mmCIF file of C-alpha atoms and ligand atoms in Angstrom:
data_model
loop_
_atom_site.group_PDB
_atom_site.id
_atom_site.type_symbol
_atom_site.label_atom_id
_atom_site.label_comp_id
_atom_site.label_asym_id
_atom_site.label_seq_id
_atom_site.Cartn_x
_atom_site.Cartn_y
_atom_site.Cartn_z
ATOM 1 C CA MET A 1 9.413 22.310 -31.738
ATOM 2 C CA LYS A 2 6.987 19.528 -32.515
ATOM 3 C CA LYS A 3 7.153 16.317 -30.400
ATOM 4 C CA VAL A 4 7.729 12.757 -31.782
ATOM 5 C CA THR A 5 7.618 9.624 -29.804
ATOM 6 C CA VAL A 6 10.080 6.873 -30.986
ATOM 7 C CA ILE A 7 9.199 3.492 -29.405
ATOM 8 C CA LYS A 8 11.282 0.240 -29.945
ATOM 9 C CA ILE A 9 9.999 -3.315 -29.084
ATOM 10 C CA GLY A 10 12.160 -6.447 -28.829
ATOM 11 C CA GLY A 11 11.971 -10.061 -29.518
ATOM 12 C CA ASN A 12 10.265 -11.146 -26.377
ATOM 13 C CA ILE A 13 7.077 -8.961 -26.832
ATOM 14 C CA ILE A 14 7.062 -9.960 -30.582
ATOM 15 C CA ASP A 15 7.313 -13.556 -29.913
ATOM 16 C CA ASN A 16 4.288 -13.463 -27.475
ATOM 17 C CA PRO A 17 1.113 -12.791 -29.586
ATOM 18 C CA ALA A 18 -1.079 -11.651 -26.608
ATOM 19 C CA GLU A 19 1.655 -9.290 -25.405
ATOM 20 C CA LEU A 20 2.285 -7.840 -28.972
ATOM 21 C CA GLU A 21 -1.607 -7.284 -29.258
ATOM 22 C CA GLN A 22 -1.547 -5.425 -26.089
ATOM 23 C CA PHE A 23 1.498 -3.487 -26.759
ATOM 24 C CA LEU A 24 -0.048 -2.450 -30.278
ATOM 25 C CA THR A 25 -3.228 -1.402 -28.688
ATOM 26 C CA ASP A 26 -1.351 0.878 -26.174
ATOM 27 C CA PHE A 27 0.873 2.194 -29.074
ATOM 28 C CA SER A 28 -2.032 2.908 -31.352
ATOM 29 C CA LYS A 29 -3.468 5.136 -28.631
ATOM 30 C CA ILE A 30 -0.369 7.481 -28.588
ATOM 31 C CA GLU A 31 -1.248 10.795 -29.993
ATOM 32 C CA GLY A 32 0.983 12.979 -32.289
ATOM 33 C CA TYR A 33 3.779 11.887 -34.414
ATOM 34 C CA LYS A 34 5.250 8.446 -33.661
ATOM 35 C CA VAL A 35 7.591 5.867 -35.003
ATOM 36 C CA LEU A 36 7.902 2.205 -34.180
ATOM 37 C CA VAL A 37 11.060 0.145 -34.423
ATOM 38 C CA HIS A 38 10.782 -3.571 -33.878
ATOM 39 C CA GLY A 39 13.495 -6.268 -33.427
ATOM 40 C CA GLY A 40 12.576 -9.939 -33.582
ATOM 41 C CA GLY A 41 15.881 -11.679 -32.892
ATOM 42 C CA LYS A 42 14.084 -14.477 -30.957
ATOM 43 C CA SER A 43 11.916 -15.418 -33.993
ATOM 44 C CA ALA A 44 14.965 -15.202 -36.369
ATOM 45 C CA THR A 45 16.869 -17.618 -34.108
ATOM 46 C CA LYS A 46 14.123 -20.164 -34.108
ATOM 47 C CA MET A 47 13.655 -19.822 -37.815
ATOM 48 C CA ALA A 48 17.330 -20.152 -38.554
ATOM 49 C CA GLN A 49 17.551 -23.334 -36.282
ATOM 50 C CA SER A 50 14.571 -24.884 -37.952
ATOM 51 C CA ILE A 51 16.415 -24.938 -41.249
ATOM 52 C CA GLY A 52 19.688 -26.233 -39.703
ATOM 53 C CA LEU A 53 21.529 -22.885 -39.312
ATOM 54 C CA VAL A 54 23.575 -22.284 -36.152
ATOM 55 C CA PRO A 55 22.950 -18.797 -34.794
ATOM 56 C CA GLN A 56 25.991 -16.860 -33.265
ATOM 57 C CA MET A 57 25.830 -13.607 -31.315
ATOM 58 C CA ILE A 58 28.888 -11.643 -30.396
ATOM 59 C CA ASP A 59 28.438 -8.407 -28.289
ATOM 60 C CA GLY A 60 24.737 -8.393 -28.961
ATOM 61 C CA ARG A 61 25.229 -8.525 -32.729
ATOM 62 C CA ARG A 62 24.237 -11.598 -34.869
ATOM 63 C CA ILE A 63 26.924 -13.045 -37.180
ATOM 64 C CA THR A 64 25.173 -12.793 -40.490
ATOM 65 C CA ASP A 65 26.344 -14.984 -43.361
ATOM 66 C CA ALA A 66 24.449 -15.021 -46.685
ATOM 67 C CA PRO A 67 21.854 -17.774 -45.590
ATOM 68 C CA MET A 68 21.390 -15.955 -42.169
ATOM 69 C CA LEU A 69 20.705 -12.695 -44.117
ATOM 70 C CA ASP A 70 17.989 -14.343 -46.061
ATOM 71 C CA VAL A 71 16.360 -15.467 -42.859
ATOM 72 C CA VAL A 72 16.565 -12.169 -41.127
ATOM 73 C CA VAL A 73 15.197 -10.319 -44.225
ATOM 74 C CA MET A 74 12.174 -12.616 -44.470
ATOM 75 C CA ILE A 75 11.425 -12.676 -40.696
ATOM 76 C CA TYR A 76 12.115 -8.855 -39.928
ATOM 77 C CA ALA A 77 11.199 -7.068 -43.206
ATOM 78 C CA GLY A 78 8.488 -9.609 -44.073
ATOM 79 C CA GLN A 79 6.804 -11.744 -41.488
ATOM 80 C CA ILE A 80 7.023 -9.470 -38.441
ATOM 81 C CA ASN A 81 6.884 -6.044 -40.200
ATOM 82 C CA LYS A 82 3.777 -6.814 -42.335
ATOM 83 C CA HIS A 83 1.916 -8.432 -39.453
ATOM 84 C CA ILE A 84 2.645 -5.444 -37.177
ATOM 85 C CA VAL A 85 1.557 -2.961 -40.031
ATOM 86 C CA ALA A 86 -1.719 -4.975 -40.619
ATOM 87 C CA GLN A 87 -2.541 -5.065 -36.838
ATOM 88 C CA LEU A 88 -1.969 -1.233 -36.648
ATOM 89 C CA GLN A 89 -4.126 -0.565 -39.700
ATOM 90 C CA ALA A 90 -6.846 -2.531 -37.789
ATOM 91 C CA LYS A 91 -6.500 -0.024 -34.999
ATOM 92 C CA ASP A 92 -6.849 2.827 -37.328
ATOM 93 C CA ASN A 93 -3.154 3.871 -37.399
ATOM 94 C CA ASN A 94 -1.950 4.525 -40.793
ATOM 95 C CA ALA A 95 1.179 2.405 -40.593
ATOM 96 C CA ILE A 96 3.696 1.844 -43.330
ATOM 97 C CA GLY A 97 6.449 -0.645 -42.980
ATOM 98 C CA PHE A 98 9.960 0.220 -43.936
ATOM 99 C CA SER A 99 13.372 -1.344 -44.182
ATOM 100 C CA GLY A 100 16.262 1.144 -44.442
ATOM 101 C CA ALA A 101 16.473 0.442 -48.158
ATOM 102 C CA ASP A 102 12.873 1.898 -48.622
ATOM 103 C CA GLY A 103 13.276 5.545 -49.614
ATOM 104 C CA ASN A 104 16.902 5.339 -48.688
ATOM 105 C CA LEU A 105 15.521 5.872 -45.151
ATOM 106 C CA ILE A 106 18.641 4.230 -43.374
ATOM 107 C CA GLN A 107 22.018 3.835 -44.999
ATOM 108 C CA SER A 108 24.701 1.868 -43.237
ATOM 109 C CA THR A 109 28.201 0.426 -43.807
ATOM 110 C CA LYS A 110 29.120 -3.115 -43.569
ATOM 111 C CA ARG A 111 30.871 -3.612 -40.241
ATOM 112 C CA ASN A 112 34.572 -3.762 -40.579
ATOM 113 C CA HIS A 113 36.172 -5.366 -37.399
ATOM 114 C CA PRO A 114 39.930 -6.190 -37.221
ATOM 115 C CA THR A 115 39.305 -9.646 -35.909
ATOM 116 C CA ILE A 116 35.672 -10.717 -36.160
ATOM 117 C CA ASP A 117 33.839 -11.226 -39.350
ATOM 118 C CA TYR A 118 30.311 -10.086 -38.616
ATOM 119 C CA GLY A 119 29.293 -10.730 -42.211
ATOM 120 C CA PHE A 120 26.400 -8.740 -43.433
ATOM 121 C CA VAL A 121 26.053 -6.458 -40.420
ATOM 122 C CA GLY A 122 25.526 -2.809 -40.886
ATOM 123 C CA ASP A 123 26.376 0.216 -38.720
ATOM 124 C CA VAL A 124 24.157 3.268 -39.352
ATOM 125 C CA LYS A 125 25.760 5.897 -41.444
ATOM 126 C CA GLN A 126 22.930 8.282 -42.391
ATOM 127 C CA VAL A 127 19.229 8.688 -42.032
ATOM 128 C CA ASN A 128 16.940 10.400 -44.553
ATOM 129 C CA THR A 129 15.481 12.884 -42.036
ATOM 130 C CA LYS A 130 13.790 14.903 -44.756
ATOM 131 C CA LEU A 131 11.714 12.047 -46.067
ATOM 132 C CA LEU A 132 10.965 10.764 -42.532
ATOM 133 C CA ALA A 133 9.717 14.071 -41.473
ATOM 134 C CA THR A 134 7.551 14.437 -44.618
ATOM 135 C CA LEU A 135 6.026 10.961 -43.780
ATOM 136 C CA LEU A 136 5.179 12.176 -40.107
ATOM 137 C CA GLU A 137 3.750 15.370 -41.357
ATOM 138 C CA ALA A 138 1.530 13.213 -43.706
ATOM 139 C CA ARG A 139 0.329 11.471 -40.577
ATOM 140 C CA VAL A 140 2.011 8.244 -41.573
ATOM 141 C CA VAL A 141 3.085 5.928 -38.737
ATOM 142 C CA PRO A 142 6.489 4.543 -39.855
ATOM 143 C CA VAL A 143 7.263 1.076 -38.690
ATOM 144 C CA PHE A 144 10.861 0.144 -39.134
ATOM 145 C CA CYS A 145 12.601 -3.363 -39.081
ATOM 146 C CA ALA A 146 16.185 -4.175 -38.594
ATOM 147 C CA ILE A 147 17.332 -4.209 -42.015
ATOM 148 C CA THR A 148 19.243 -1.416 -43.597
ATOM 149 C CA HIS A 149 21.302 -1.223 -46.816
ATOM 150 C CA ASP A 150 24.629 0.109 -48.132
ATOM 151 C CA LYS A 151 23.229 2.075 -51.252
ATOM 152 C CA ASN A 152 25.204 -0.393 -53.391
ATOM 153 C CA GLY A 153 22.450 -3.033 -53.482
ATOM 154 C CA GLN A 154 23.517 -4.826 -50.412
ATOM 155 C CA LEU A 155 20.965 -5.355 -47.572
ATOM 156 C CA LEU A 156 22.525 -5.426 -44.020
ATOM 157 C CA ASN A 157 21.308 -6.621 -40.660
ATOM 158 C CA THR A 158 21.315 -3.913 -38.065
ATOM 159 C CA ASN A 159 20.593 -4.093 -34.270
ATOM 160 C CA ALA A 160 17.099 -2.688 -33.690
ATOM 161 C CA ASP A 161 18.108 -0.851 -30.500
ATOM 162 C CA THR A 162 20.661 1.017 -32.597
ATOM 163 C CA ILE A 163 18.100 1.872 -35.425
ATOM 164 C CA ALA A 164 15.852 3.353 -32.754
ATOM 165 C CA SER A 165 18.674 5.329 -31.267
ATOM 166 C CA GLU A 166 20.018 6.641 -34.586
ATOM 167 C CA LEU A 167 16.514 7.506 -35.932
ATOM 168 C CA SER A 168 15.862 9.434 -32.722
ATOM 169 C CA ILE A 169 19.171 11.183 -33.001
ATOM 170 C CA ALA A 170 18.377 12.260 -36.670
ATOM 171 C CA LEU A 171 14.856 13.347 -35.783
ATOM 172 C CA SER A 172 16.162 15.579 -32.899
ATOM 173 C CA GLU A 173 17.453 17.828 -35.557
ATOM 174 C CA VAL A 174 13.733 18.720 -36.379
ATOM 175 C CA PHE A 175 11.739 17.581 -33.412
ATOM 176 C CA ASP A 176 11.601 17.231 -29.749
ATOM 177 C CA VAL A 177 12.163 13.527 -29.415
ATOM 178 C CA THR A 178 11.178 10.933 -26.593
ATOM 179 C CA LEU A 179 12.696 7.523 -27.090
ATOM 180 C CA THR A 180 11.129 4.662 -25.136
ATOM 181 C CA TYR A 181 12.534 0.983 -25.186
ATOM 182 C CA CYS A 182 9.734 -1.322 -24.219
ATOM 183 C CA PHE A 183 10.518 -4.856 -23.120
ATOM 184 C CA GLU A 184 9.107 -7.551 -20.925
ATOM 185 C CA LYS A 185 10.442 -6.145 -17.582
ATOM 186 C CA GLN A 186 9.491 -2.925 -15.763
ATOM 187 C CA GLY A 187 12.835 -1.149 -16.469
ATOM 188 C CA VAL A 188 16.428 -1.581 -15.494
ATOM 189 C CA LEU A 189 16.335 -3.522 -12.300
ATOM 190 C CA GLN A 190 18.516 -3.894 -9.386
ATOM 191 C CA ASP A 191 17.797 -7.528 -9.410
ATOM 192 C CA SER A 192 17.136 -8.647 -13.029
ATOM 193 C CA GLU A 193 14.649 -11.386 -11.824
ATOM 194 C CA ASP A 194 12.614 -9.108 -9.547
ATOM 195 C CA ASP A 195 10.324 -6.618 -11.331
ATOM 196 C CA SER A 196 9.657 -4.638 -8.082
ATOM 197 C CA SER A 197 13.463 -3.544 -8.012
ATOM 198 C CA VAL A 198 13.142 -0.772 -10.723
ATOM 199 C CA ILE A 199 15.848 1.854 -10.760
ATOM 200 C CA THR A 200 13.904 4.858 -11.486
ATOM 201 C CA GLU A 201 16.840 6.939 -12.696
ATOM 202 C CA ILE A 202 20.162 6.048 -14.053
ATOM 203 C CA ASN A 203 23.101 8.145 -15.087
ATOM 204 C CA GLU A 204 26.228 7.077 -16.678
ATOM 205 C CA ALA A 205 28.165 6.928 -13.401
ATOM 206 C CA LEU A 206 25.685 4.715 -11.929
ATOM 207 C CA TYR A 207 25.565 2.549 -15.011
ATOM 208 C CA GLN A 208 29.340 2.021 -15.003
ATOM 209 C CA LYS A 209 29.098 1.015 -11.263
ATOM 210 C CA LEU A 210 26.174 -1.401 -11.794
ATOM 211 C CA LYS A 211 27.832 -2.943 -14.835
ATOM 212 C CA GLU A 212 30.990 -3.618 -12.817
ATOM 213 C CA GLU A 213 28.979 -5.203 -10.159
ATOM 214 C CA LYS A 214 27.227 -7.276 -12.837
ATOM 215 C CA VAL A 215 23.738 -6.005 -11.926
ATOM 216 C CA ILE A 216 23.487 -4.779 -15.462
ATOM 217 C CA HIS A 217 24.541 -7.500 -18.067
ATOM 218 C CA SER A 218 23.808 -9.062 -21.340
ATOM 219 C CA GLY A 219 21.372 -7.225 -23.684
ATOM 220 C CA MET A 220 20.963 -4.375 -21.210
ATOM 221 C CA ILE A 221 24.595 -3.296 -21.870
ATOM 222 C CA PRO A 222 24.245 -2.306 -25.466
ATOM 223 C CA LYS A 223 20.767 -0.813 -24.860
ATOM 224 C CA LEU A 224 22.187 1.563 -22.281
ATOM 225 C CA ASP A 225 25.187 2.363 -24.324
ATOM 226 C CA ASN A 226 22.651 3.429 -27.130
ATOM 227 C CA CYS A 227 20.671 5.478 -24.523
ATOM 228 C CA PHE A 228 23.778 7.521 -23.439
ATOM 229 C CA ASN A 229 24.864 8.028 -27.033
ATOM 230 C CA SER A 230 21.393 9.263 -27.963
ATOM 231 C CA LEU A 231 21.211 11.695 -25.080
ATOM 232 C CA SER A 232 24.695 13.062 -25.738
ATOM 233 C CA ARG A 233 23.530 13.585 -29.460
ATOM 234 C CA GLY A 234 20.393 15.724 -28.903
ATOM 235 C CA VAL A 235 17.459 13.258 -27.857
ATOM 236 C CA GLN A 236 15.432 15.000 -25.224
ATOM 237 C CA LYS A 237 14.127 12.108 -23.163
ATOM 238 C CA ILE A 238 14.823 8.271 -22.858
ATOM 239 C CA LYS A 239 12.824 5.704 -20.949
ATOM 240 C CA ILE A 240 13.089 1.994 -20.461
ATOM 241 C CA GLY A 241 10.255 -0.088 -19.296
ATOM 242 C CA HIS A 242 7.164 -2.317 -19.840
ATOM 243 C CA HIS A 243 4.729 -1.058 -22.428
ATOM 244 C CA LYS A 244 1.970 -0.648 -19.694
ATOM 245 C CA MET A 245 3.739 2.681 -18.995
ATOM 246 C CA LEU A 246 2.824 3.989 -22.453
ATOM 247 C CA GLN A 247 -0.819 4.481 -21.172
ATOM 248 C CA ASN A 248 -0.087 5.040 -17.470
ATOM 249 C CA SER A 249 2.857 6.989 -16.450
ATOM 250 C CA ASP A 250 2.424 6.085 -12.846
ATOM 251 C CA ILE A 251 3.731 2.536 -13.713
ATOM 252 C CA PRO A 252 7.355 2.484 -12.490
ATOM 253 C CA HIS A 253 10.032 2.587 -15.233
ATOM 254 C CA THR A 254 13.624 3.796 -15.699
ATOM 255 C CA THR A 255 14.557 7.322 -16.950
ATOM 256 C CA ILE A 256 18.025 7.638 -18.394
ATOM 257 C CA THR A 257 19.963 10.947 -17.645
ATOM 258 C CA LEU A 258 23.429 11.913 -18.463
HETATM 259 N N1 ADP B 1 19.668 -4.966 -14.602
HETATM 260 C C1 ADP B 1 18.850 -5.377 -15.553
HETATM 261 N N2 ADP B 1 17.589 -5.072 -15.448
HETATM 262 C C2 ADP B 1 16.687 -5.477 -16.564
HETATM 263 N N3 ADP B 1 17.111 -6.405 -17.441
HETATM 264 C C3 ADP B 1 18.430 -6.824 -17.532
HETATM 265 C C4 ADP B 1 19.327 -6.165 -16.500
HETATM 266 N N4 ADP B 1 20.607 -6.790 -16.853
HETATM 267 C C5 ADP B 1 20.344 -7.544 -17.922
HETATM 268 N N5 ADP B 1 19.075 -7.603 -18.378
HETATM 269 C C6 ADP B 1 18.605 -8.236 -19.518
HETATM 270 O O1 ADP B 1 18.588 -7.454 -20.642
HETATM 271 C C7 ADP B 1 17.541 -8.053 -21.557
HETATM 272 C C8 ADP B 1 17.075 -6.821 -22.304
HETATM 273 O O2 ADP B 1 17.726 -6.759 -23.495
HETATM 274 P P1 ADP B 1 17.509 -7.393 -24.947
HETATM 275 O O3 ADP B 1 17.650 -8.863 -24.761
HETATM 276 O O4 ADP B 1 18.492 -6.702 -25.919
HETATM 277 O O5 ADP B 1 16.107 -7.030 -25.048
HETATM 278 P P2 ADP B 1 14.930 -6.781 -26.064
HETATM 279 O O6 ADP B 1 15.843 -7.039 -27.499
HETATM 280 O O7 ADP B 1 13.878 -7.591 -25.863
HETATM 281 O O8 ADP B 1 14.542 -5.258 -25.959
HETATM 282 C C9 ADP B 1 16.448 -8.452 -20.433
HETATM 283 O O9 ADP B 1 15.573 -9.524 -21.051
HETATM 284 C C10 ADP B 1 17.228 -8.902 -19.239
HETATM 285 O O10 ADP B 1 17.554 -10.373 -19.313
HETATM 286 C C1 X2W B 2 23.041 -7.161 -36.239
HETATM 287 C C2 X2W B 2 22.005 -7.749 -35.373
HETATM 288 O O1 X2W B 2 22.383 -8.300 -34.188
HETATM 289 N N1 X2W B 2 20.725 -7.523 -35.492
HETATM 290 C C3 X2W B 2 19.610 -8.014 -34.787
HETATM 291 C C4 X2W B 2 18.394 -7.453 -35.331
HETATM 292 C C5 X2W B 2 17.289 -7.751 -34.506
HETATM 293 C C6 X2W B 2 17.127 -7.097 -33.201
HETATM 294 O O2 X2W B 2 17.871 -6.349 -32.737
HETATM 295 O O3 X2W B 2 16.024 -7.944 -32.353
HETATM 296 P P1 X2W B 2 15.875 -7.651 -30.846
HETATM 297 O O4 X2W B 2 15.557 -6.305 -30.595
HETATM 298 O O5 X2W B 2 14.670 -8.519 -30.671
HETATM 299 O O6 X2W B 2 17.042 -8.265 -30.173
HETATM 300 C C7 X2W B 2 19.477 -9.597 -34.755
HETATM 301 O O7 X2W B 2 19.537 -10.163 -35.832
HETATM 302 O O8 X2W B 2 19.335 -10.229 -33.644
#
């Protein structure tokens, strides 16, 4: 089976131009088929606040009313996505930027929660694996933002960690997939403020224990939930860590196991 590397970067890297440039240099050197998924929650929050909107997150998901949807489409599918694509082109990677609406690559359904109105938030329903595989075989480097669609003309805001996970699950039907979540820390840490406390391997039992002890909290909870879901649905390998590990596998990081 051919291999694919799926990498997700979050808002803390994107918001720091020097870090982003360094990440893209490391990413551009990865050989073989690869897919980049980016978030940008931090930039969207700043932009929303600058025009008087009040950002609200529940369980790691942004409440997305119509004005907030306009902001996230502009920031994720526009500003961030196009800058990343241009920077990858400068590094001789033939990147193309996609939302889930482009080529019907990621179709989702509007979240229907019994008590919380998330607004225009989508849960992934289906990936166009065939088109994605064709793009990879044509040596395109797909760059996905956190916007999907419902196939009835409605754009939806979808958590970028979940997009990376769902794309990886879909690609596992055809490829041997390694999914890496890159962020500003070295991995899942015993002490979230101490980069030297990397937990090198974490399984579901250890995760539950560390969650109860509040060692793992906030954004790391949905990230790890996505990881265990992906592993149980066919993804071969999942890592969490700093992007330095992309070019140097000796750098400590966390490997997820079932
Ligand atoms: N045990 C832990 N180890 C590392 N990070 C942790 C841990 N527990 C909570 N976190 C938090 O999880 C965050 C990463 O999740 P998130 O904010 O969704 O990241 P991103 O969107 O940048 O990928 C870190 O910035 C950190 O504050
Ligand atoms: C529905 C939902 O919450 N969408 C996310 C999408 C961006 C994202 O996931 O960005 P990070 O990876 O930088 O956190 C949001 O708007 O924050």
